[in-house]
Tab-separated table of C-alpha atoms and ligand atoms in Angstrom:
chain	number	residue	atom	x	y	z
F	1	MET	CA	0.000	0.000	0.000
F	2	PRO	CA	1.419	3.472	-0.882
F	3	THR	CA	2.454	5.728	1.966
F	4	VAL	CA	0.862	9.167	2.472
F	5	GLU	CA	4.046	10.769	1.152
F	6	GLU	CA	3.792	8.654	-1.976
F	7	LEU	CA	0.071	9.405	-2.380
F	8	PHE	CA	0.784	13.145	-2.276
F	9	ALA	CA	4.035	13.086	-4.285
F	10	PRO	CA	3.915	15.262	-7.409
F	11	PRO	CA	4.614	13.855	-10.884
F	12	THR	CA	8.359	13.428	-11.536
F	13	GLU	CA	8.623	16.375	-13.931
F	14	VAL	CA	6.920	18.659	-11.395
F	15	ALA	CA	9.178	17.468	-8.567
F	16	ALA	CA	12.236	18.143	-10.734
F	17	HIS	CA	11.184	21.645	-11.814
F	18	PRO	CA	13.669	24.275	-10.572
F	19	ALA	CA	10.834	26.262	-8.941
F	20	VAL	CA	9.863	23.253	-6.854
F	21	VAL	CA	13.467	22.407	-6.002
F	22	GLU	CA	14.106	25.995	-4.913
F	23	THR	CA	10.873	26.152	-2.900
F	24	ILE	CA	11.929	23.064	-0.976
F	25	ARG	CA	15.365	24.552	-0.315
F	26	LEU	CA	13.988	27.882	0.905
F	27	CYS	CA	11.338	26.153	3.016
F	28	ASP	CA	13.872	23.806	4.629
F	29	GLU	CA	16.654	26.306	5.189
F	30	VAL	CA	14.993	29.697	5.640
F	31	ILE	CA	11.212	29.773	6.012
F	32	GLY	CA	10.559	26.565	7.966
F	33	PRO	CA	12.945	27.372	10.830
F	34	HIS	CA	11.259	30.782	11.216
F	35	ALA	CA	7.672	29.424	11.092
F	36	PRO	CA	7.062	29.479	14.882
F	37	ALA	CA	8.290	33.100	15.002
F	38	ALA	CA	6.241	34.057	11.925
F	39	ASP	CA	3.155	32.779	13.752
F	40	ASP	CA	3.943	34.884	16.820
F	41	PRO	CA	2.376	38.386	16.748
F	42	ALA	CA	5.336	39.766	18.702
F	43	ARG	CA	7.837	38.622	16.054
F	44	GLY	CA	5.953	37.872	12.834
F	45	VAL	CA	6.872	37.164	9.240
F	46	ASP	CA	10.436	38.211	8.459
F	47	PRO	CA	10.083	40.861	5.726
F	48	ALA	CA	13.197	39.382	4.087
F	49	HIS	CA	11.395	36.112	3.410
F	50	PRO	CA	8.767	37.356	0.911
F	51	ARG	CA	11.653	39.176	-0.803
F	52	ALA	CA	13.688	35.959	-0.908
F	53	LEU	CA	10.750	34.132	-2.491
F	54	ALA	CA	10.376	36.925	-5.039
F	55	ALA	CA	14.098	36.969	-5.820
F	56	ALA	CA	13.958	33.247	-6.532
F	57	GLY	CA	11.061	33.819	-8.954
F	58	LEU	CA	8.635	32.010	-6.675
F	59	LEU	CA	6.040	34.792	-6.756
F	60	SER	CA	6.163	34.645	-10.547
F	61	VAL	CA	6.042	30.939	-11.254
F	62	ARG	CA	3.404	31.242	-13.990
F	63	VAL	CA	4.362	34.701	-15.225
F	64	PRO	CA	5.729	34.426	-18.788
F	65	ILE	CA	9.518	34.363	-19.110
F	66	ALA	CA	9.320	37.450	-21.347
F	67	GLU	CA	7.843	39.342	-18.366
F	68	GLY	CA	10.519	38.167	-15.957
F	69	GLY	CA	8.690	35.131	-14.575
F	70	LEU	CA	9.464	31.419	-14.725
F	71	GLY	CA	6.767	30.610	-17.304
F	72	ALA	CA	5.945	27.345	-15.567
F	73	ALA	CA	2.796	25.232	-15.801
F	74	GLN	CA	-0.040	25.624	-13.309
F	75	ARG	CA	0.711	22.236	-11.721
F	76	VAL	CA	4.202	23.512	-10.826
F	77	ASP	CA	2.700	26.644	-9.300
F	78	VAL	CA	0.241	24.566	-7.261
F	79	GLU	CA	3.104	22.432	-5.946
F	80	THR	CA	5.105	25.464	-4.802
F	81	VAL	CA	2.062	26.896	-3.013
F	82	GLU	CA	1.311	23.581	-1.299
F	83	LEU	CA	4.897	23.316	-0.086
F	84	LEU	CA	5.050	26.889	1.201
F	85	ALA	CA	1.656	26.786	2.931
F	86	GLY	CA	2.570	23.455	4.520
F	87	THR	CA	5.768	25.007	5.856
F	88	CYS	CA	4.676	28.425	7.127
F	89	GLY	CA	1.068	29.571	6.865
F	90	ALA	CA	1.912	33.162	7.778
F	91	THR	CA	4.579	33.616	5.100
F	92	TRP	CA	2.351	31.977	2.490
F	93	PHE	CA	-0.533	34.258	3.457
F	94	VAL	CA	1.496	37.439	3.142
F	95	VAL	CA	2.744	36.557	-0.344
F	96	THR	CA	-0.534	35.144	-1.646
F	97	GLN	CA	-2.096	38.619	-1.570
F	98	HIS	CA	0.367	39.636	-4.269
F	99	ARG	CA	-1.293	37.351	-6.821
F	100	ASN	CA	-4.395	39.529	-7.079
F	101	PRO	CA	-2.958	42.746	-8.470
F	102	GLN	CA	-0.293	40.760	-10.310
F	103	ALA	CA	-2.643	38.606	-12.332
F	104	ASP	CA	-3.975	40.644	-15.205
F	105	SER	CA	-3.909	43.712	-13.001
F	106	ALA	CA	-6.712	42.550	-10.717
F	107	SER	CA	-7.981	39.022	-11.039
F	108	PRO	CA	-10.602	37.884	-11.721
F	109	VAL	CA	-11.088	40.112	-14.776
F	110	LYS	CA	-9.773	37.381	-17.022
F	111	GLY	CA	-12.749	36.034	-18.927
F	112	LEU	CA	-14.929	39.115	-18.475
F	113	PRO	CA	-16.326	40.778	-21.591
F	114	ALA	CA	-13.974	43.524	-22.732
F	115	ASP	CA	-16.609	46.231	-22.177
F	116	ALA	CA	-17.028	45.230	-18.486
F	117	TYR	CA	-13.702	46.689	-17.375
F	118	ARG	CA	-11.044	49.307	-18.074
F	119	HIS	CA	-7.478	49.180	-16.871
F	120	GLY	CA	-6.159	52.396	-15.385
F	121	PRO	CA	-2.638	53.791	-15.796
F	122	ALA	CA	-1.371	51.973	-12.670
F	123	ALA	CA	-1.808	48.639	-14.474
F	124	ALA	CA	0.881	49.341	-17.079
F	125	ALA	CA	3.061	51.358	-14.723
F	126	HIS	CA	3.353	48.629	-12.101
F	127	ARG	CA	3.050	45.565	-14.283
F	128	PRO	CA	6.820	44.869	-14.605
F	129	GLY	CA	7.482	45.193	-10.860
F	130	LEU	CA	4.449	43.151	-9.891
F	131	ALA	CA	5.253	40.482	-12.470
F	132	THR	CA	8.687	39.777	-11.007
F	133	GLY	CA	7.742	40.458	-7.393
F	134	ALA	CA	10.293	43.292	-7.188
F	135	THR	CA	7.260	45.340	-6.130
F	136	LEU	CA	5.289	43.462	-3.487
F	137	ALA	CA	1.551	44.098	-3.176
F	138	GLY	CA	-1.191	43.516	-0.623
F	139	ILE	CA	-4.945	43.843	-1.032
F	140	ALA	CA	-8.004	45.136	0.788
F	141	VAL	CA	-10.914	43.748	-1.214
F	142	ALA	CA	-12.903	41.282	0.938
F	143	HIS	CA	-15.460	43.975	1.797
F	144	ILE	CA	-16.771	44.207	-1.763
F	145	ARG	CA	-18.053	40.620	-1.529
F	146	ARG	CA	-20.454	41.607	1.239
F	147	PRO	CA	-24.024	42.504	0.272
F	148	GLY	CA	-25.607	45.669	1.647
F	149	PRO	CA	-24.328	49.228	1.751
F	150	PRO	CA	-20.760	49.497	0.409
F	151	ALA	CA	-18.050	49.421	3.077
F	152	VAL	CA	-15.839	51.696	0.961
F	153	ARG	CA	-17.351	54.214	-1.451
F	154	ALA	CA	-15.604	55.856	-4.409
F	155	GLU	CA	-16.716	59.252	-5.616
F	156	PRO	CA	-15.298	60.856	-8.757
F	157	ALA	CA	-12.837	63.632	-7.872
F	158	PRO	CA	-13.085	66.944	-9.688
F	159	GLY	CA	-10.320	66.953	-12.291
F	160	GLY	CA	-9.960	63.152	-12.388
F	161	GLY	CA	-9.273	60.313	-10.020
F	162	TRP	CA	-11.434	59.306	-7.051
F	163	ARG	CA	-12.030	60.010	-3.397
F	164	LEU	CA	-12.474	56.956	-1.182
F	165	SER	CA	-14.283	56.787	2.159
F	166	GLY	CA	-15.193	53.898	4.436
F	167	SER	CA	-13.621	50.919	6.213
F	168	ALA	CA	-11.780	47.937	4.804
F	169	ALA	CA	-11.782	45.281	7.514
F	170	TRP	CA	-8.789	43.271	6.331
F	171	CYS	CA	-5.419	44.138	4.858
F	172	THR	CA	-2.538	41.709	5.352
F	173	GLY	CA	1.160	42.511	5.021
F	174	TRP	CA	0.934	46.150	6.070
F	175	GLY	CA	4.511	47.367	6.440
F	176	ILE	CA	5.849	44.416	4.441
F	177	THR	CA	4.349	45.156	1.031
F	178	ASP	CA	5.169	48.152	-1.157
F	179	LEU	CA	1.700	48.745	-2.600
F	180	THR	CA	-1.853	47.981	-1.532
F	181	MET	CA	-4.796	47.425	-3.823
F	182	VAL	CA	-7.913	48.961	-2.266
F	183	ALA	CA	-11.342	48.212	-3.710
F	184	ALA	CA	-14.241	50.671	-3.523
F	185	THR	CA	-17.787	50.846	-4.886
F	186	THR	CA	-19.034	53.694	-7.073
F	187	ALA	CA	-22.567	55.084	-7.138
F	188	THR	CA	-22.916	53.722	-10.683
F	189	GLY	CA	-22.523	50.020	-9.863
F	190	ARG	CA	-18.819	49.691	-10.543
F	191	PHE	CA	-15.792	48.738	-8.473
F	192	VAL	CA	-12.680	50.884	-8.581
F	193	PHE	CA	-9.375	49.264	-7.629
F	194	ALA	CA	-6.731	51.758	-6.536
F	195	LEU	CA	-3.085	50.782	-6.166
F	196	VAL	CA	-1.536	53.016	-3.534
F	197	PRO	CA	1.689	52.941	-1.515
F	198	THR	CA	1.442	50.792	1.638
F	199	ALA	CA	1.819	53.772	3.926
F	200	PRO	CA	-0.337	56.255	5.777
F	201	ARG	CA	-1.344	59.323	3.783
F	202	PRO	CA	-3.972	62.016	4.129
F	203	GLY	CA	-7.329	60.265	4.432
F	204	LEU	CA	-5.847	56.800	5.021
F	205	ARG	CA	-5.242	55.319	8.454
F	206	ALA	CA	-4.157	51.756	9.161
F	207	GLY	CA	-5.218	50.319	12.513
F	208	ASP	CA	-2.999	48.325	14.829
F	209	PRO	CA	-2.328	44.729	13.816
F	210	ALA	CA	-5.484	42.721	14.562
F	211	PRO	CA	-5.246	40.551	17.710
F	212	LEU	CA	-5.577	37.285	15.820
F	213	ALA	CA	-5.581	33.697	17.094
F	214	VAL	CA	-3.961	32.656	13.822
F	215	MET	CA	-1.902	34.521	11.211
F	216	GLY	CA	-0.983	36.839	14.070
F	217	GLY	CA	2.387	37.571	12.517
F	218	THR	CA	1.049	38.655	9.124
F	219	ARG	CA	0.626	42.337	10.029
F	220	THR	CA	-3.075	42.267	9.222
F	221	VAL	CA	-4.751	45.611	9.817
F	222	GLY	CA	-8.009	47.349	9.077
F	223	LEU	CA	-7.969	50.460	6.907
F	224	GLU	CA	-9.998	53.606	7.605
F	225	LEU	CA	-10.489	55.812	4.580
F	226	ASP	CA	-11.733	59.346	5.033
F	227	ASP	CA	-12.002	61.133	1.698
F	228	MET	CA	-8.675	59.684	0.566
F	229	ALA	CA	-7.634	61.088	-2.810
F	230	VAL	CA	-6.750	58.553	-5.486
F	231	ALA	CA	-4.842	60.201	-8.328
F	232	PRO	CA	-5.797	59.178	-11.882
F	233	ASP	CA	-2.477	57.339	-12.282
F	234	GLU	CA	-3.175	55.258	-9.133
F	235	VAL	CA	-6.220	53.627	-10.725
F	236	LEU	CA	-5.546	49.986	-11.534
F	237	LEU	CA	-8.962	48.910	-12.687
F	238	ASP	CA	-12.532	50.081	-13.033
F	239	VAL	CA	-14.982	47.204	-13.479
F	240	ASP	CA	-18.687	46.456	-13.577
F	241	ALA	CA	-19.490	45.262	-10.034
F	242	ALA	CA	-21.933	42.502	-10.991
F	243	ALA	CA	-19.538	41.106	-13.607
F	244	TRP	CA	-16.632	41.124	-11.109
F	245	LEU	CA	-18.715	39.401	-8.423
F	246	ALA	CA	-19.856	36.732	-10.889
F	247	ALA	CA	-16.248	36.046	-11.957
F	248	ASP	CA	-15.081	36.098	-8.342
F	249	ALA	CA	-17.736	33.543	-7.412
F	250	LEU	CA	-16.264	31.163	-9.992
F	251	ARG	CA	-12.745	31.752	-8.711
F	252	THR	CA	-13.570	31.341	-5.024
F	253	ALA	CA	-15.407	28.084	-5.776
F	254	ASP	CA	-12.083	26.296	-6.173
F	255	THR	CA	-10.153	24.732	-3.321
F	256	ARG	CA	-7.105	26.784	-2.450
F	257	PRO	CA	-3.841	24.902	-3.105
F	258	ALA	CA	-2.680	26.304	0.225
F	259	THR	CA	-5.365	24.325	2.045
F	260	LEU	CA	-4.178	21.196	0.259
F	261	GLY	CA	-0.637	22.036	1.350
F	262	LEU	CA	-1.612	22.168	5.010
F	263	LEU	CA	-3.676	18.984	4.694
F	264	ARG	CA	-0.726	17.226	3.074
F	265	ARG	CA	1.731	18.382	5.737
F	266	VAL	CA	-0.518	17.281	8.591
F	267	LEU	CA	-1.164	13.872	7.033
F	268	VAL	CA	2.540	13.287	6.398
F	269	GLU	CA	3.287	14.124	10.044
F	270	LEU	CA	0.490	11.795	11.155
F	271	GLU	CA	2.038	9.026	9.093
F	272	ARG	CA	5.491	9.678	10.588
F	273	LEU	CA	4.015	9.408	14.071
F	274	GLY	CA	2.255	6.225	12.994
F	275	ARG	CA	5.593	4.516	12.355
F	276	ARG	CA	5.931	4.238	16.133
F	277	ARG	CA	2.233	3.811	17.004
F	278	PRO	CA	0.054	1.375	14.999
F	279	GLU	CA	-3.256	2.998	16.015
F	280	VAL	CA	-1.995	6.300	14.548
F	281	ALA	CA	-0.881	4.529	11.378
F	282	ASP	CA	-4.470	3.353	10.843
F	283	VAL	CA	-5.962	6.857	10.987
F	284	ALA	CA	-3.103	8.253	8.884
F	285	GLY	CA	-3.857	5.623	6.243
F	286	THR	CA	-7.602	6.279	6.238
F	287	LEU	CA	-7.356	10.073	6.205
F	288	GLY	CA	-4.421	9.946	3.791
F	289	GLU	CA	-6.355	7.980	1.191
F	290	ARG	CA	-9.371	10.254	1.522
F	291	GLY	CA	-7.208	13.390	1.388
F	292	ALA	CA	-5.275	12.235	-1.665
F	293	ALA	CA	-8.483	11.379	-3.537
F	294	LEU	CA	-10.051	14.769	-2.758
F	295	ARG	CA	-6.834	16.541	-3.708
F	296	GLU	CA	-6.665	14.756	-7.035
F	297	GLU	CA	-10.228	15.860	-7.764
F	298	ALA	CA	-9.412	19.439	-6.714
F	299	HIS	CA	-6.303	19.530	-8.928
F	300	ALA	CA	-8.287	18.213	-11.892
F	301	LEU	CA	-11.003	20.846	-11.481
F	302	LEU	CA	-8.492	23.640	-10.961
F	303	ILE	CA	-6.106	22.734	-13.753
F	304	ASP	CA	-8.005	20.745	-16.393
F	305	VAL	CA	-11.623	21.922	-16.232
F	306	PRO	CA	-12.407	25.436	-17.517
F	307	ALA	CA	-13.677	27.920	-14.901
F	308	GLY	CA	-17.439	28.084	-14.974
F	309	GLU	CA	-17.851	24.341	-15.449
F	310	ARG	CA	-18.778	22.018	-12.573
F	311	THR	CA	-19.026	24.941	-10.156
F	312	ALA	CA	-21.290	23.052	-7.736
F	313	ASP	CA	-18.720	20.211	-7.565
F	314	ARG	CA	-15.938	22.692	-6.865
F	315	ILE	CA	-17.846	24.324	-4.003
F	316	ARG	CA	-18.797	20.971	-2.451
F	317	LEU	CA	-15.199	19.824	-2.723
F	318	ARG	CA	-13.843	23.018	-1.176
F	319	GLY	CA	-16.166	22.465	1.797
F	320	GLU	CA	-15.144	18.808	2.170
F	321	ILE	CA	-11.417	19.549	1.951
F	322	ALA	CA	-11.663	22.352	4.521
F	323	GLU	CA	-13.485	20.023	6.889
F	324	LEU	CA	-10.990	17.188	6.331
F	325	THR	CA	-8.096	19.573	6.996
F	326	VAL	CA	-9.625	20.600	10.331
F	327	ARG	CA	-10.245	16.928	11.201
F	328	ALA	CA	-6.766	15.772	10.207
F	329	ALA	CA	-5.080	18.572	12.178
F	330	ASN	CA	-7.098	17.652	15.256
F	331	ALA	CA	-6.357	13.950	14.747
F	332	LEU	CA	-2.669	14.846	14.865
F	333	VAL	CA	-3.180	16.654	18.181
F	334	ALA	CA	-5.045	13.648	19.590
F	335	ALA	CA	-2.244	11.378	18.401
F	336	ARG	CA	0.512	13.590	19.793
F	337	SER	CA	-1.291	14.199	23.121
F	338	GLY	CA	-0.566	17.001	25.589
F	339	SER	CA	2.713	18.178	24.114
F	340	ALA	CA	0.845	19.146	20.940
F	341	THR	CA	-0.649	22.085	22.834
F	342	LEU	CA	2.715	23.601	23.736
F	343	LEU	CA	3.358	26.788	21.814
F	344	THR	CA	6.663	25.230	20.775
F	345	SER	CA	4.764	22.398	19.017
F	346	PRO	CA	3.719	22.864	15.398
F	347	GLU	CA	0.560	20.766	15.888
F	348	GLN	CA	-1.364	23.514	17.697
F	349	ARG	CA	-0.330	25.973	14.984
F	350	TRP	CA	-1.609	23.654	12.273
F	351	VAL	CA	-4.975	23.333	14.059
F	352	ARG	CA	-5.250	27.128	14.088
F	353	GLU	CA	-4.160	27.362	10.447
F	354	ALA	CA	-6.804	24.775	9.497
F	355	MET	CA	-9.343	27.058	11.174
F	356	PHE	CA	-8.047	29.939	9.098
F	357	HIS	CA	-8.496	28.046	5.839
F	358	LEU	CA	-12.217	27.944	6.620
F	359	VAL	CA	-12.549	31.713	6.374
F	360	GLN	CA	-9.949	32.746	3.813
F	361	GLY	CA	-11.685	33.895	0.631
F	362	GLN	CA	-14.908	32.516	2.108
F	363	THR	CA	-18.157	33.328	0.357
F	364	ASP	CA	-21.719	32.565	1.372
F	365	VAL	CA	-21.922	29.412	-0.786
F	366	VAL	CA	-18.514	28.232	0.373
F	367	ARG	CA	-19.574	28.684	3.991
F	368	ARG	CA	-22.702	26.606	3.340
F	369	ALA	CA	-20.604	23.863	1.743
F	370	GLN	CA	-18.273	23.835	4.755
F	371	LEU	CA	-21.209	23.592	7.165
F	372	ALA	CA	-22.722	20.764	5.108
F	373	ALA	CA	-19.385	18.912	5.261
F	374	PHE	CA	-19.223	19.338	9.045
F	375	ALA	CA	-22.809	18.114	9.369
F	376	VAL	CA	-22.238	14.748	7.666
F	377	SER	CA	-18.829	13.834	9.058
Z	1	FAD	C1	-6.378	37.003	9.325
Z	1	FAD	C2	-7.125	37.442	8.125
Z	1	FAD	C3	-6.474	38.158	7.152
Z	1	FAD	C4	-7.162	38.584	6.025
Z	1	FAD	N1	-6.496	39.341	5.108
Z	1	FAD	C5	-7.158	39.835	4.049
Z	1	FAD	C6	-6.520	40.714	3.111
Z	1	FAD	O1	-5.332	40.990	3.197
Z	1	FAD	N2	-7.253	41.217	2.107
Z	1	FAD	C7	-8.571	40.932	1.961
Z	1	FAD	O2	-9.178	41.428	1.031
Z	1	FAD	N3	-9.206	40.088	2.815
Z	1	FAD	C8	-8.544	39.532	3.840
Z	1	FAD	N4	-9.200	38.722	4.726
Z	1	FAD	C9	-10.625	38.400	4.491
Z	1	FAD	C10	-10.858	36.958	4.087
Z	1	FAD	O3	-10.304	36.647	2.830
Z	1	FAD	C11	-12.358	36.627	4.039
Z	1	FAD	O4	-13.001	37.363	3.056
Z	1	FAD	C12	-12.996	36.953	5.306
Z	1	FAD	O5	-12.351	36.238	6.332
Z	1	FAD	C13	-14.446	36.570	5.317
Z	1	FAD	O6	-14.899	37.101	6.513
Z	1	FAD	P1	-15.749	38.429	6.612
Z	1	FAD	O7	-15.575	38.940	7.951
Z	1	FAD	O8	-15.455	39.311	5.459
Z	1	FAD	O9	-17.120	37.691	6.489
Z	1	FAD	P2	-18.596	38.096	5.942
Z	1	FAD	O10	-18.755	39.580	6.033
Z	1	FAD	O11	-19.486	37.264	6.697
Z	1	FAD	O12	-18.471	37.691	4.473
Z	1	FAD	C14	-18.173	36.361	4.101
Z	1	FAD	C15	-18.990	36.025	2.854
Z	1	FAD	O13	-20.363	35.874	3.196
Z	1	FAD	C16	-21.159	36.615	2.300
Z	1	FAD	N5	-22.218	37.275	3.070
Z	1	FAD	C17	-22.039	38.028	4.188
Z	1	FAD	N6	-23.234	38.466	4.636
Z	1	FAD	C18	-24.166	37.980	3.763
Z	1	FAD	C19	-25.579	38.089	3.674
Z	1	FAD	N7	-26.283	38.804	4.563
Z	1	FAD	N8	-26.205	37.467	2.653
Z	1	FAD	C20	-25.506	36.738	1.746
Z	1	FAD	N9	-24.164	36.600	1.778
Z	1	FAD	C21	-23.504	37.205	2.770
Z	1	FAD	C22	-20.314	37.647	1.652
Z	1	FAD	O14	-20.701	37.741	0.298
Z	1	FAD	C23	-18.923	37.090	1.771
Z	1	FAD	O15	-18.557	36.478	0.578
Z	1	FAD	C24	-8.535	38.279	5.856
Z	1	FAD	C25	-9.189	37.530	6.837
Z	1	FAD	C26	-8.507	37.128	7.962
Z	1	FAD	C27	-9.244	36.342	9.002
């Protein structure tokens, strides 16, 4: 019978890709040893680590070579994300924000009708830096997924540009990133994405880092905007709100590779523990087989099936994988016993990270799928 490590092993050509080899090296030598500190709000993610990932091309795995990226296949990208998220959730979470403004200036515009959106000057101006990761970006967009009155409003400024007012509840990497993409809603049913320096300025105040039970070292803050001026050249994108939400719903339906990375790490550790304890080996085998099967399905939907197809399957699967990740992390604590709850033990951190994967990029339908998965297990 294959081991959990074998079940989760990537295809040979993916394992041999330089991006994967370099991710493993950085995780083993640099990021992994710092993971307990990165989790600690008092110490946090080392700002040098996102830069090291960028310098190695690991924030640009799929970016075309002509634009300074590695031009690798999506399966390679997925592998690097799984490895990083399974090593240090906080470092992964800081750098994952960068993908949004990097990908076609503000994913998910890809696939939208051309008349639904307009890129602003910031798209071309920052594209080279974002593509290579030389310019690191964060985002404050979750609020535009919420129904009801807009959390951040954009009003046209006399002479061009916008003025933004309201509250953005979440912005990770404040003080680590160079730029932040802030989303706001116009009175005409559009979203404006501004790309502004990650720094206080008139009309923009960042709160203190949120007192989080997980991702405490990611410098996650709330932003208060009070008539903040956005210059015309700071506009990244202007998009029809309904079209963006529809595209976002397709994108958020998919399981995050990062969740699979945590699941994989926890199951591998469970298997290692099982080498000394037969009763642990049994649960590692059972959960490992289930996890590998769900992961294979998630990879197939993410990589091989066009977005917009089998959306209900994707959402169900995302719920089931989130639930299995929570269960596997807790199984590891049960197997490890009391020492797992020491702050020096990674097991308690993985339980908290599994909790975090429930809410990251969560939408109403995703939440329902998670609850359904908890109800049947
Ligand atoms: C530590 C941490 C760091 C984060 N960092 C960032 C960041 O850097 N940038 C960022 O943009 N986001 C960030 N987030 C937000 C994250 O990605 C999720 O969007 C967020 O956790 C969901 O929680 P919420 O409080 O926004 O939930 P809610 O406001 O409950 O929204 C969750 C979902 O439910 C839906 N919903 C809510 N109310 C209703 C309703 N009445 N009817 C129908 N549907 C409804 C919304 O559409 C939304 O999709 C962060 C979150 C955490 C916990």
